[in-house]
PDB file of C-alpha atoms in Angstrom:
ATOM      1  CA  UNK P   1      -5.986 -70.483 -11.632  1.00 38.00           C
ATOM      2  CA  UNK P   2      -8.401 -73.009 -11.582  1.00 42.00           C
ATOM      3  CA  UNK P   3      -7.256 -75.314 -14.492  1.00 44.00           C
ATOM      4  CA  UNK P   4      -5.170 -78.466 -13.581  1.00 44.00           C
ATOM      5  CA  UNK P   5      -0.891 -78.647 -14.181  1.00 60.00           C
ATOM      6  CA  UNK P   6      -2.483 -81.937 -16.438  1.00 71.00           C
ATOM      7  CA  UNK P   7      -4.338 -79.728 -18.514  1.00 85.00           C
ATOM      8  CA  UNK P   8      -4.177 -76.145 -20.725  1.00 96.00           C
ATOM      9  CA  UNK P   9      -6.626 -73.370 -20.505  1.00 98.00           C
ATOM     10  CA  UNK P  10      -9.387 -74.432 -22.734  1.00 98.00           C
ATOM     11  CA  UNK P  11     -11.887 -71.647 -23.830  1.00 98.00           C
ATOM     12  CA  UNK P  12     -15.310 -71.787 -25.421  1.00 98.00           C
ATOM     13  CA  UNK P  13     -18.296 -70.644 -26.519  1.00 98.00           C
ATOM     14  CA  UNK P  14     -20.613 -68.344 -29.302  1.00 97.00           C
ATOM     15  CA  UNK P  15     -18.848 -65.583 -30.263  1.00 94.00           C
ATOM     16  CA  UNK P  16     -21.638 -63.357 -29.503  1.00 96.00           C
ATOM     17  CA  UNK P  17     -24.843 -63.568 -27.160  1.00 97.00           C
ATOM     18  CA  UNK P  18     -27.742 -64.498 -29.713  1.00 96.00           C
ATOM     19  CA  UNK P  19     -30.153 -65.647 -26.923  1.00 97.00           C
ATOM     20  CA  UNK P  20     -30.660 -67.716 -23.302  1.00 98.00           C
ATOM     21  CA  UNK P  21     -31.528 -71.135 -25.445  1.00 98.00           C
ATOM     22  CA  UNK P  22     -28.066 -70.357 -27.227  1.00 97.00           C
ATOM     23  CA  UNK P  23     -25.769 -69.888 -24.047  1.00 98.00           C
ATOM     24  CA  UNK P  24     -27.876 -73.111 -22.196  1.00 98.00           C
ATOM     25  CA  UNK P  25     -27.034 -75.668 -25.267  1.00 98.00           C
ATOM     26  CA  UNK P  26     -23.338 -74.427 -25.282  1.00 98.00           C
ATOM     27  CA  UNK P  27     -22.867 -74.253 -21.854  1.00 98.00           C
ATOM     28  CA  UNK P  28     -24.840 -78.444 -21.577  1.00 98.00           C
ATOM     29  CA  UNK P  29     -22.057 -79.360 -23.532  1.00 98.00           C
ATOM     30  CA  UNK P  30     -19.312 -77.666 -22.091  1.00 98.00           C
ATOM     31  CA  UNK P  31     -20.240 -79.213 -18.774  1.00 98.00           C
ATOM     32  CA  UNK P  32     -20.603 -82.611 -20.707  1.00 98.00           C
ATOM     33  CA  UNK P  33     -17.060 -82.404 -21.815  1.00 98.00           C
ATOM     34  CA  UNK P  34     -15.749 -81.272 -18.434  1.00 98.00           C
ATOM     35  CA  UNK P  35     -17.003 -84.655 -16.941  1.00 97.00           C
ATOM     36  CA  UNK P  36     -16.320 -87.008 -19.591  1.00 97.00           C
ATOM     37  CA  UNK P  37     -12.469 -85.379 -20.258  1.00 97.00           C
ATOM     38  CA  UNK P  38     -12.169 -84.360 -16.642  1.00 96.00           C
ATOM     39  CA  UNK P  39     -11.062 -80.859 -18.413  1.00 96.00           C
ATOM     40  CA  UNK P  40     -12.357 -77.109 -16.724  1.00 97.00           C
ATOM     41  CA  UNK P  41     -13.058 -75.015 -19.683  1.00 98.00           C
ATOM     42  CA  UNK P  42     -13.850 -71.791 -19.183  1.00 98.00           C
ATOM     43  CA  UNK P  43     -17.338 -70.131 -21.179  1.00 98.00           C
ATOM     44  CA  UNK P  44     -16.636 -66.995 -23.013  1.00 98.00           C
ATOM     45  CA  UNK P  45     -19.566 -65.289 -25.183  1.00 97.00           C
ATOM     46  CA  UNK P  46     -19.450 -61.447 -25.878  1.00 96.00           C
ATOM     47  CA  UNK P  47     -22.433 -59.078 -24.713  1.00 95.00           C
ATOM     48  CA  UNK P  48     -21.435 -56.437 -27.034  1.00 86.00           C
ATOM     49  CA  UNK P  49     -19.213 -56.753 -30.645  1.00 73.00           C
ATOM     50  CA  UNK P  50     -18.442 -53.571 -30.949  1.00 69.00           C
ATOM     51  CA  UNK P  51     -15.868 -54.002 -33.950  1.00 67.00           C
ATOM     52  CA  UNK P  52     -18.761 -55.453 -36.714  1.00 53.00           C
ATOM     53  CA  UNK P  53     -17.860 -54.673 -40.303  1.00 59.00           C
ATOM     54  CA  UNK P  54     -21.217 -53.308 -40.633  1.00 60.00           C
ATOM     55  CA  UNK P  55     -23.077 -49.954 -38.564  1.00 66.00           C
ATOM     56  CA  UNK P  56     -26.352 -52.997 -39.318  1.00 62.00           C
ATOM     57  CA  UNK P  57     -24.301 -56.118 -38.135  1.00 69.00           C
ATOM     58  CA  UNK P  58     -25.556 -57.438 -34.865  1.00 66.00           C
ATOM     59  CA  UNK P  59     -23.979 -57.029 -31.730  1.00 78.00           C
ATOM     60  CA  UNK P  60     -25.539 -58.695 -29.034  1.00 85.00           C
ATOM     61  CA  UNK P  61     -27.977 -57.596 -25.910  1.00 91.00           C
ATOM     62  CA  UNK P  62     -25.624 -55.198 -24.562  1.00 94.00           C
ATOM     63  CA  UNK P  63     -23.830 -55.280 -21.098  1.00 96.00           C
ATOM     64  CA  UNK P  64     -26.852 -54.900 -18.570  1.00 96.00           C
ATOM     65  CA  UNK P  65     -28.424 -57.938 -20.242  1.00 96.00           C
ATOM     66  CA  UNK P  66     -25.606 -59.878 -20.971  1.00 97.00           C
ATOM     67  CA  UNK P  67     -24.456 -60.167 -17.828  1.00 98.00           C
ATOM     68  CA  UNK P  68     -27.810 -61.371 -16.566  1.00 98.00           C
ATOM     69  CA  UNK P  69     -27.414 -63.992 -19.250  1.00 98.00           C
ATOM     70  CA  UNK P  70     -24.185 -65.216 -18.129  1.00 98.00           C
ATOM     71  CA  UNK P  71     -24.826 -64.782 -14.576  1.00 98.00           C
ATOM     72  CA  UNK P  72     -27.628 -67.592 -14.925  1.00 98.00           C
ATOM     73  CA  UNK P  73     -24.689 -69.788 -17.429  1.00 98.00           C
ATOM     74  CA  UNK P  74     -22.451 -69.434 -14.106  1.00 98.00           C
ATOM     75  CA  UNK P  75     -25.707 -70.073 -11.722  1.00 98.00           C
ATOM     76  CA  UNK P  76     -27.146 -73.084 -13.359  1.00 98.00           C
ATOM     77  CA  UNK P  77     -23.705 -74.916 -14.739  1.00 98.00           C
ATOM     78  CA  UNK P  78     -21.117 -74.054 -12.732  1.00 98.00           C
ATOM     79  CA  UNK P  79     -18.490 -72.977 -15.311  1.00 98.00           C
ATOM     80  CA  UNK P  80     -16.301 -70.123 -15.083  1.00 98.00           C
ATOM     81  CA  UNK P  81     -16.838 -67.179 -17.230  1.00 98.00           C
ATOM     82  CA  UNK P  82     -15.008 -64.769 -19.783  1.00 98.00           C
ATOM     83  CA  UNK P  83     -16.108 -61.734 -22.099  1.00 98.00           C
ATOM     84  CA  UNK P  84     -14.736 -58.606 -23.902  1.00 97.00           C
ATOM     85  CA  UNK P  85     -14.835 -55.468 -22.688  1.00 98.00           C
ATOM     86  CA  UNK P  86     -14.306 -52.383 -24.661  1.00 96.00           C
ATOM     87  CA  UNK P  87     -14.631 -49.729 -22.426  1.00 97.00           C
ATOM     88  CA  UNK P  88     -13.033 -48.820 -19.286  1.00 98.00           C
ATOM     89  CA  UNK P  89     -15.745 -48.228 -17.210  1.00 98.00           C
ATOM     90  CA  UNK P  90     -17.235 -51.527 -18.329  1.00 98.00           C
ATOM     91  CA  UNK P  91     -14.351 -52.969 -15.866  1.00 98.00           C
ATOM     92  CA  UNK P  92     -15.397 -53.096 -12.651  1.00 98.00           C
ATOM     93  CA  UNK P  93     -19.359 -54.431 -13.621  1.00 98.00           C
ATOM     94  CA  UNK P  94     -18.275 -56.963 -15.822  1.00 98.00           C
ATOM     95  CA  UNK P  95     -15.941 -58.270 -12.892  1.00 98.00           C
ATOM     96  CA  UNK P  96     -18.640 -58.750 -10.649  1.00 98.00           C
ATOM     97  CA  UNK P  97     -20.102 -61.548 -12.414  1.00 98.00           C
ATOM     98  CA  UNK P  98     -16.936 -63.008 -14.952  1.00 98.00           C
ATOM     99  CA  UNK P  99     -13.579 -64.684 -13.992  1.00 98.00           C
ATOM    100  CA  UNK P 100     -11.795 -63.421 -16.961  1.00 98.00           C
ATOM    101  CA  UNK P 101     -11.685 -59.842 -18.628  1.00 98.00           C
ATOM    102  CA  UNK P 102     -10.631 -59.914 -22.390  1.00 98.00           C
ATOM    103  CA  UNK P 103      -9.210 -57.478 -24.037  1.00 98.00           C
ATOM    104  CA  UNK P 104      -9.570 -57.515 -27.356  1.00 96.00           C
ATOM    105  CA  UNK P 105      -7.240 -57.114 -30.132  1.00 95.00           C
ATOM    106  CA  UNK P 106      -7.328 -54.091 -32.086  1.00 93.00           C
ATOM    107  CA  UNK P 107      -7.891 -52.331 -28.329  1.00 97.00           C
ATOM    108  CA  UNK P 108      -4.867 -53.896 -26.686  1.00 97.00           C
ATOM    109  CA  UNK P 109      -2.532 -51.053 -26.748  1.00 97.00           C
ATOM    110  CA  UNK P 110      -5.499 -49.081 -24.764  1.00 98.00           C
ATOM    111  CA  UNK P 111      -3.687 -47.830 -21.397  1.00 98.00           C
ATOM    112  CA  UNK P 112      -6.678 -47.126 -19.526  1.00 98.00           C
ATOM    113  CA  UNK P 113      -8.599 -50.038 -20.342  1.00 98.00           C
ATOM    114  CA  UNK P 114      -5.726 -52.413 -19.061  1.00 98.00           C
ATOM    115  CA  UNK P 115      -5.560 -50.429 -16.050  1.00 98.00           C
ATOM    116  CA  UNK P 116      -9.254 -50.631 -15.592  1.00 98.00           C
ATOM    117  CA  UNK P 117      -8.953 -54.485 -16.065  1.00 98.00           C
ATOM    118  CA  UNK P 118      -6.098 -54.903 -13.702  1.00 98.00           C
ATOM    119  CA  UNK P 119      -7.751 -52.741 -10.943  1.00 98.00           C
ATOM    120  CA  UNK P 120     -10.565 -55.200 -10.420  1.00 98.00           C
ATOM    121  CA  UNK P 121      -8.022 -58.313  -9.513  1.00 97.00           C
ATOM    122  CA  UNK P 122      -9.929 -60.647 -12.004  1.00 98.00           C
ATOM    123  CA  UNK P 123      -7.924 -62.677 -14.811  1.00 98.00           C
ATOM    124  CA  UNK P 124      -6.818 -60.505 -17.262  1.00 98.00           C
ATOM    125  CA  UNK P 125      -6.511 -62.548 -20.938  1.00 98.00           C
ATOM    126  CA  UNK P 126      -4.869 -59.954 -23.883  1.00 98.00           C
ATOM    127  CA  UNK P 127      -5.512 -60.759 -27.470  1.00 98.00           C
ATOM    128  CA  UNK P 128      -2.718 -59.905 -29.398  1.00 97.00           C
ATOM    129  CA  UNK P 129      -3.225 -57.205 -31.634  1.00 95.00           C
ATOM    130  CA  UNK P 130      -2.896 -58.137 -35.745  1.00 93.00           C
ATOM    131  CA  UNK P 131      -0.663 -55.524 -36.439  1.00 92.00           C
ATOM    132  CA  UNK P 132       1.716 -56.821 -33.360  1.00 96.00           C
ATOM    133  CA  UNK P 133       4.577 -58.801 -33.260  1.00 97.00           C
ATOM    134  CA  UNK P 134       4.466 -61.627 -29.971  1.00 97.00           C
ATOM    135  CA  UNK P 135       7.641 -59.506 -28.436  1.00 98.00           C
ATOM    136  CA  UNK P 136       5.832 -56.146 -28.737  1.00 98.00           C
ATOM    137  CA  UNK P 137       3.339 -57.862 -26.167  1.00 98.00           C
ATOM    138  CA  UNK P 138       5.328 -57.271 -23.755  1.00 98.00           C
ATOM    139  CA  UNK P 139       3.870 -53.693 -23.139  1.00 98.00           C
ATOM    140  CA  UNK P 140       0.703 -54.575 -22.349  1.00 98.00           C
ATOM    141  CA  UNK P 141       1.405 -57.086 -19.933  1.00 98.00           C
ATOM    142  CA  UNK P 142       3.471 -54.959 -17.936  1.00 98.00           C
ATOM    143  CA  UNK P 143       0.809 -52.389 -17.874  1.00 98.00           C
ATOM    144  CA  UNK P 144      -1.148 -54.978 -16.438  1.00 98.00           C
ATOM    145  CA  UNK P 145       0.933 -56.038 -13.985  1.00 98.00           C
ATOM    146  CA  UNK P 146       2.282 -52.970 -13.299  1.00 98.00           C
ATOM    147  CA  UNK P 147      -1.246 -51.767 -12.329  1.00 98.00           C
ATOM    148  CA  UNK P 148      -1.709 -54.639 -10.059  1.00 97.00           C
ATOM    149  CA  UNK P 149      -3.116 -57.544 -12.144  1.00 98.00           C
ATOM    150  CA  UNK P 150      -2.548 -60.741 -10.545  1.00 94.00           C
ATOM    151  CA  UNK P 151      -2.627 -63.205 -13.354  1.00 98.00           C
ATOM    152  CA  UNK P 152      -2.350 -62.216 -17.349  1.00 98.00           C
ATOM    153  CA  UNK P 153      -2.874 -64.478 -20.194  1.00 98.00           C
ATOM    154  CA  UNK P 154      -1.831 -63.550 -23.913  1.00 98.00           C
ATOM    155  CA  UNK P 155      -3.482 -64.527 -26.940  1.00 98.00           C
ATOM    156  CA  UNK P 156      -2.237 -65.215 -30.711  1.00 97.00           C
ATOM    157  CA  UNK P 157      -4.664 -65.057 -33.505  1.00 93.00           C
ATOM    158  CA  UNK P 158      -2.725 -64.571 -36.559  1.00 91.00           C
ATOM    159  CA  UNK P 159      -1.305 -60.905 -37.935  1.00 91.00           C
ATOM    160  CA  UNK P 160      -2.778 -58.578 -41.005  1.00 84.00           C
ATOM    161  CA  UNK P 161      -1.250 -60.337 -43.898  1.00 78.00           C
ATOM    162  CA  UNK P 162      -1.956 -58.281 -47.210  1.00 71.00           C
ATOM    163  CA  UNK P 163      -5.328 -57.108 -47.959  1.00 67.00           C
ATOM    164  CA  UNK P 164      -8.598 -59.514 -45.770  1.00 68.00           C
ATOM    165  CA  UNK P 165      -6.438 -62.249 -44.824  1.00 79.00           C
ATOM    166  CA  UNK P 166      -4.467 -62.963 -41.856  1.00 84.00           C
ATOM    167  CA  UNK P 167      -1.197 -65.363 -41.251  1.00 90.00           C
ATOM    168  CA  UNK P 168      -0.148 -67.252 -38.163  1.00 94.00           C
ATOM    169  CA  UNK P 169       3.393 -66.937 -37.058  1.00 96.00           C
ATOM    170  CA  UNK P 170       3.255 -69.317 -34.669  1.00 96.00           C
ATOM    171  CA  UNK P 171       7.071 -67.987 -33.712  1.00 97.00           C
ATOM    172  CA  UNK P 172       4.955 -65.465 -32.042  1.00 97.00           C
ATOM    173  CA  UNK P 173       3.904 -67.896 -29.136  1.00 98.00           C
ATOM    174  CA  UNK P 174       7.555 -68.835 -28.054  1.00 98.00           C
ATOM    175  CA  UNK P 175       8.422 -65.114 -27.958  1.00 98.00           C
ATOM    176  CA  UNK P 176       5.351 -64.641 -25.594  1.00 98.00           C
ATOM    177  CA  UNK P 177       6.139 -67.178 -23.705  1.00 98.00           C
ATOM    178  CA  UNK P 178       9.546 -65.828 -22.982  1.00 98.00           C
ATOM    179  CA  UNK P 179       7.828 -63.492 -20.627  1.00 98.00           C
ATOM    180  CA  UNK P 180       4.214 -64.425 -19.704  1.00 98.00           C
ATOM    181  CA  UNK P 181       3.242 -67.946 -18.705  1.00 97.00           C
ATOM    182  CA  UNK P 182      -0.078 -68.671 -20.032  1.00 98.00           C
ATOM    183  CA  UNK P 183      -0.325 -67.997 -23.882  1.00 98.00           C
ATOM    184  CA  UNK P 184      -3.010 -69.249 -25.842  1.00 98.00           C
ATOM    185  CA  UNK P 185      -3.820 -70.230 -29.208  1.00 97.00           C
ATOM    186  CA  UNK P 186      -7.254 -68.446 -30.679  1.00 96.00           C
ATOM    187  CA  UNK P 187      -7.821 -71.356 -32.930  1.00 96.00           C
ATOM    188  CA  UNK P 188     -11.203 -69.657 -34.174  1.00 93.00           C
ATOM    189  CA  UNK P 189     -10.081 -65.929 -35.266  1.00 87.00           C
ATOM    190  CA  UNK P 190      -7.049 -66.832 -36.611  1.00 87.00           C
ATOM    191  CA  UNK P 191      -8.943 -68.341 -39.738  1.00 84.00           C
ATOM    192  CA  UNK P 192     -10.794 -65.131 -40.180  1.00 69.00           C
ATOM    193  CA  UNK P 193     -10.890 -62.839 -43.661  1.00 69.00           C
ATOM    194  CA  UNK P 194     -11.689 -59.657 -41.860  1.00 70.00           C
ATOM    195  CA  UNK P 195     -13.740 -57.849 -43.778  1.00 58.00           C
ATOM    196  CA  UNK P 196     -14.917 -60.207 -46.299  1.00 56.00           C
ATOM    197  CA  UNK P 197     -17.650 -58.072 -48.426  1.00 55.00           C
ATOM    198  CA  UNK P 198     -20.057 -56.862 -45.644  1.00 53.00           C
ATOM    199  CA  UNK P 199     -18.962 -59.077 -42.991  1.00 56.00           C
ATOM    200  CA  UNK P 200     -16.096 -60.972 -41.726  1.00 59.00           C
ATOM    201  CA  UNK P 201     -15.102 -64.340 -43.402  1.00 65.00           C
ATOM    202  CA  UNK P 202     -12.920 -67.140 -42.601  1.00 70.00           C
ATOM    203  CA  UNK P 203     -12.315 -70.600 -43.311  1.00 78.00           C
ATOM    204  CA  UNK P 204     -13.137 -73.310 -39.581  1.00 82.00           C
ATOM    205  CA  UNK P 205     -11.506 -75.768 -42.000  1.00 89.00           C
ATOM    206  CA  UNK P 206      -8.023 -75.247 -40.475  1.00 91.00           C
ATOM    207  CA  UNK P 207      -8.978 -74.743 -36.881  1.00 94.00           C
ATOM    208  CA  UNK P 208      -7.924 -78.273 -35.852  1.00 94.00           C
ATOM    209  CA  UNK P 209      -4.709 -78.179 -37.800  1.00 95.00           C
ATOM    210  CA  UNK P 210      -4.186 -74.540 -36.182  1.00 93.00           C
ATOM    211  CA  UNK P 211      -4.549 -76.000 -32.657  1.00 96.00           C
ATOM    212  CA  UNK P 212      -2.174 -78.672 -32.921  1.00 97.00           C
ATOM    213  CA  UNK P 213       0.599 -76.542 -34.811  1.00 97.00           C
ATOM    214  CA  UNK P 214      -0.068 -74.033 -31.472  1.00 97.00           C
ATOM    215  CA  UNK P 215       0.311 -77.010 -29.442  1.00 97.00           C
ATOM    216  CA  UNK P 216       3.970 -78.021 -30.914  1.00 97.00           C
ATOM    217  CA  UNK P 217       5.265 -74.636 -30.625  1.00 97.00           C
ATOM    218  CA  UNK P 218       4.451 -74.629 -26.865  1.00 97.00           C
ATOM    219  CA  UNK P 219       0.832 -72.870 -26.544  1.00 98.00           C
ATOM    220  CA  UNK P 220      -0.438 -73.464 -22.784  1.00 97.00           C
ATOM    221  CA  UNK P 221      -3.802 -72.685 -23.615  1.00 98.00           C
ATOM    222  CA  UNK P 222      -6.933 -72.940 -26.475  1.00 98.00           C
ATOM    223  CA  UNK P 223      -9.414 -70.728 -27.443  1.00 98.00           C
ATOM    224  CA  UNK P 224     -12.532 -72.106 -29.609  1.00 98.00           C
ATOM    225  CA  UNK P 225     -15.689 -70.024 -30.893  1.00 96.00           C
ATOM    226  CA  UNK P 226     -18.606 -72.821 -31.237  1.00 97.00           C
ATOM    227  CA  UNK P 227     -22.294 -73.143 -32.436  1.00 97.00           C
ATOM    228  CA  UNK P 228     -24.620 -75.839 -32.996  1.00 97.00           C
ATOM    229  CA  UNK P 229     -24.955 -74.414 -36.505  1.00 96.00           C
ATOM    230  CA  UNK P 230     -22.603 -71.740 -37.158  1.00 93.00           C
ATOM    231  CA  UNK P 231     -23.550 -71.169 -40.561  1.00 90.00           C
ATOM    232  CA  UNK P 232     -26.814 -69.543 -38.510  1.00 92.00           C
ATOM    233  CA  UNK P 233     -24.511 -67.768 -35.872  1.00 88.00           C
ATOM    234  CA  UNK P 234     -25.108 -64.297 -35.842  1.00 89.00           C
ATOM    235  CA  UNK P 235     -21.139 -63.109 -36.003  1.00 80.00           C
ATOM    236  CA  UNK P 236     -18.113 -64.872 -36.907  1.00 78.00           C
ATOM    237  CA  UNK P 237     -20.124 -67.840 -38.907  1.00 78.00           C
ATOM    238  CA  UNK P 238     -17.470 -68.501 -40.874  1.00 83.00           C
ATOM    239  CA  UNK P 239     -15.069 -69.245 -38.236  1.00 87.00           C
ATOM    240  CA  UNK P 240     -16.915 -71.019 -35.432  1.00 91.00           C
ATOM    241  CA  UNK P 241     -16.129 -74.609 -34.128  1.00 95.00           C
ATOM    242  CA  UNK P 242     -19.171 -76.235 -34.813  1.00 96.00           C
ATOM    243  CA  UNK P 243     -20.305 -77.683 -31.533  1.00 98.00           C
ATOM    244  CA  UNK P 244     -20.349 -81.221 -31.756  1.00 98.00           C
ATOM    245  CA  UNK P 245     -16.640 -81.346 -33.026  1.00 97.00           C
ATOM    246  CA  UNK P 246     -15.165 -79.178 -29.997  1.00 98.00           C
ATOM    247  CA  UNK P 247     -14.803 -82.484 -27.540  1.00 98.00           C
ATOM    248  CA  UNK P 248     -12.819 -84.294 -30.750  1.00 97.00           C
ATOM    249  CA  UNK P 249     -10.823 -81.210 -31.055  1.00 97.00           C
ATOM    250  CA  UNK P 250      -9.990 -81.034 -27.335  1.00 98.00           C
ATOM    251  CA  UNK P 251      -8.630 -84.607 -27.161  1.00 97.00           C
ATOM    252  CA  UNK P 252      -6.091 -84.148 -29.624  1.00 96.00           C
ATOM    253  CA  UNK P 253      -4.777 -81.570 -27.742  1.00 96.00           C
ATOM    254  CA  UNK P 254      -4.609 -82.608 -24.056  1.00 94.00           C
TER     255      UNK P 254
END
């Protein structure tokens, strides 16, 4: 791993790929940051959100030109890379240009897509699934490991609580950490209302708050969604970082 002893794993970017101009302005800043707080986060945007609410909700340019899109983002700034896949065979393509596959929640009991992952010796990070407790994650890692992963991160972002509203138990990230030593805090989702109406809502209100509560109960790493104007962001509005605030947020973690 890349990412100082002095520092956690920071992670950021859009959640989705809107366009090139997008990516670029995220990825200025990110570099910005990385000089001025000597930090290495990593830039994660999604080529394909294949869980929308809506059959109409957009979902990005898909995997052939997504990864030409990040591929320049890696080419022109120098940061490392991470992105979903949902799909096995989406694996071994998507490792050729990323340093980090992500599995994403509701998908993180899938077998074959952790072997898939693990098979193509790139960082695997699992997002914990809402309906999971933190010591139930201990299945999917070893199915990572087991099928030759060399490094596996875990991710909390809060657990179905009720009907379109989620709850952090940030007990959850001790328990992970029992067993896997990088587990991260996904300060963004875990204000979400999942299917608010006829998309997913949330509240980016608490996502400072939620990063230093993840910090005090021993999270190792830090996952922000951020837009120059997420109330324009084309998924997860309601939840992103907006831009300018993510270098505020950072130092009041590290």
């Amino acid at each position: 791993m890349n990412a100082t002893d002095k520092y956690p794993i920071i992670i950021a970017g859009p959640c989705v790929i809107e366009s090139q101009d997008l990516l670029n302005t995220v990825a200025e800043e990110l570099v910005r940051i990385n000089n001025e707080l000597h930090t290495d986060i990593i830039f994660k945007a999604s080529f394909d959100k294949a869980n929308r609410t809506s059959l109409h909700a957009f979902r990005g340019p898909g995997m052939e030109q997504g990864l030409k899109m990040l591929a320049e983002v890696k080419a022109k700034y120098g940061l490392r890379l991470l992105t979903d896949i949902h799909e096995s065979w989406q694996a071994a393509p998507v490792a050729e240009v990323v340093d980090v596959l992500q599995i994403p929640a509701f998908l993180c009991r899938q077998t074959d897509l952790l072997v898939a992952a693990a098979h193509t010796g790139r960082i695997v990070n699992i997002k914990k699934a809402q309906f999971l407790s933190g010591k139930a994650m201990r299945h999917p890692l070893n199915k990572a490991l087991e099928s030759g992963a060399k490094e596996v991160w875990l991710t909390e972002r809060g657990n179905t609580f009720g009907y379109g509203n989620l709850v952090v138990d940030f007990r959850n990230i001790d328990d992970m950490l029992q067993f896997a030593p990088h587990v991260i805090m996904d300060c963004t989702h875990s204000v979400q209302r999942p299917s608010d109406g006829d998309t997913t809502g949330g509240d980016r209100r608490f996502v400072p708050a939620m990063a230093k509560a993840a910090k005090a109960f021993g999270s190792n790493g830090f996952f922000f969604e951020v837009h120059p104007q997420p109330d324009k962001g084309l998924s997860d509005a309601a939840n992103m970082l907006p831009l300018n605030q993510l270098q505020h947020v950072i130092q009041s973690i590290i």
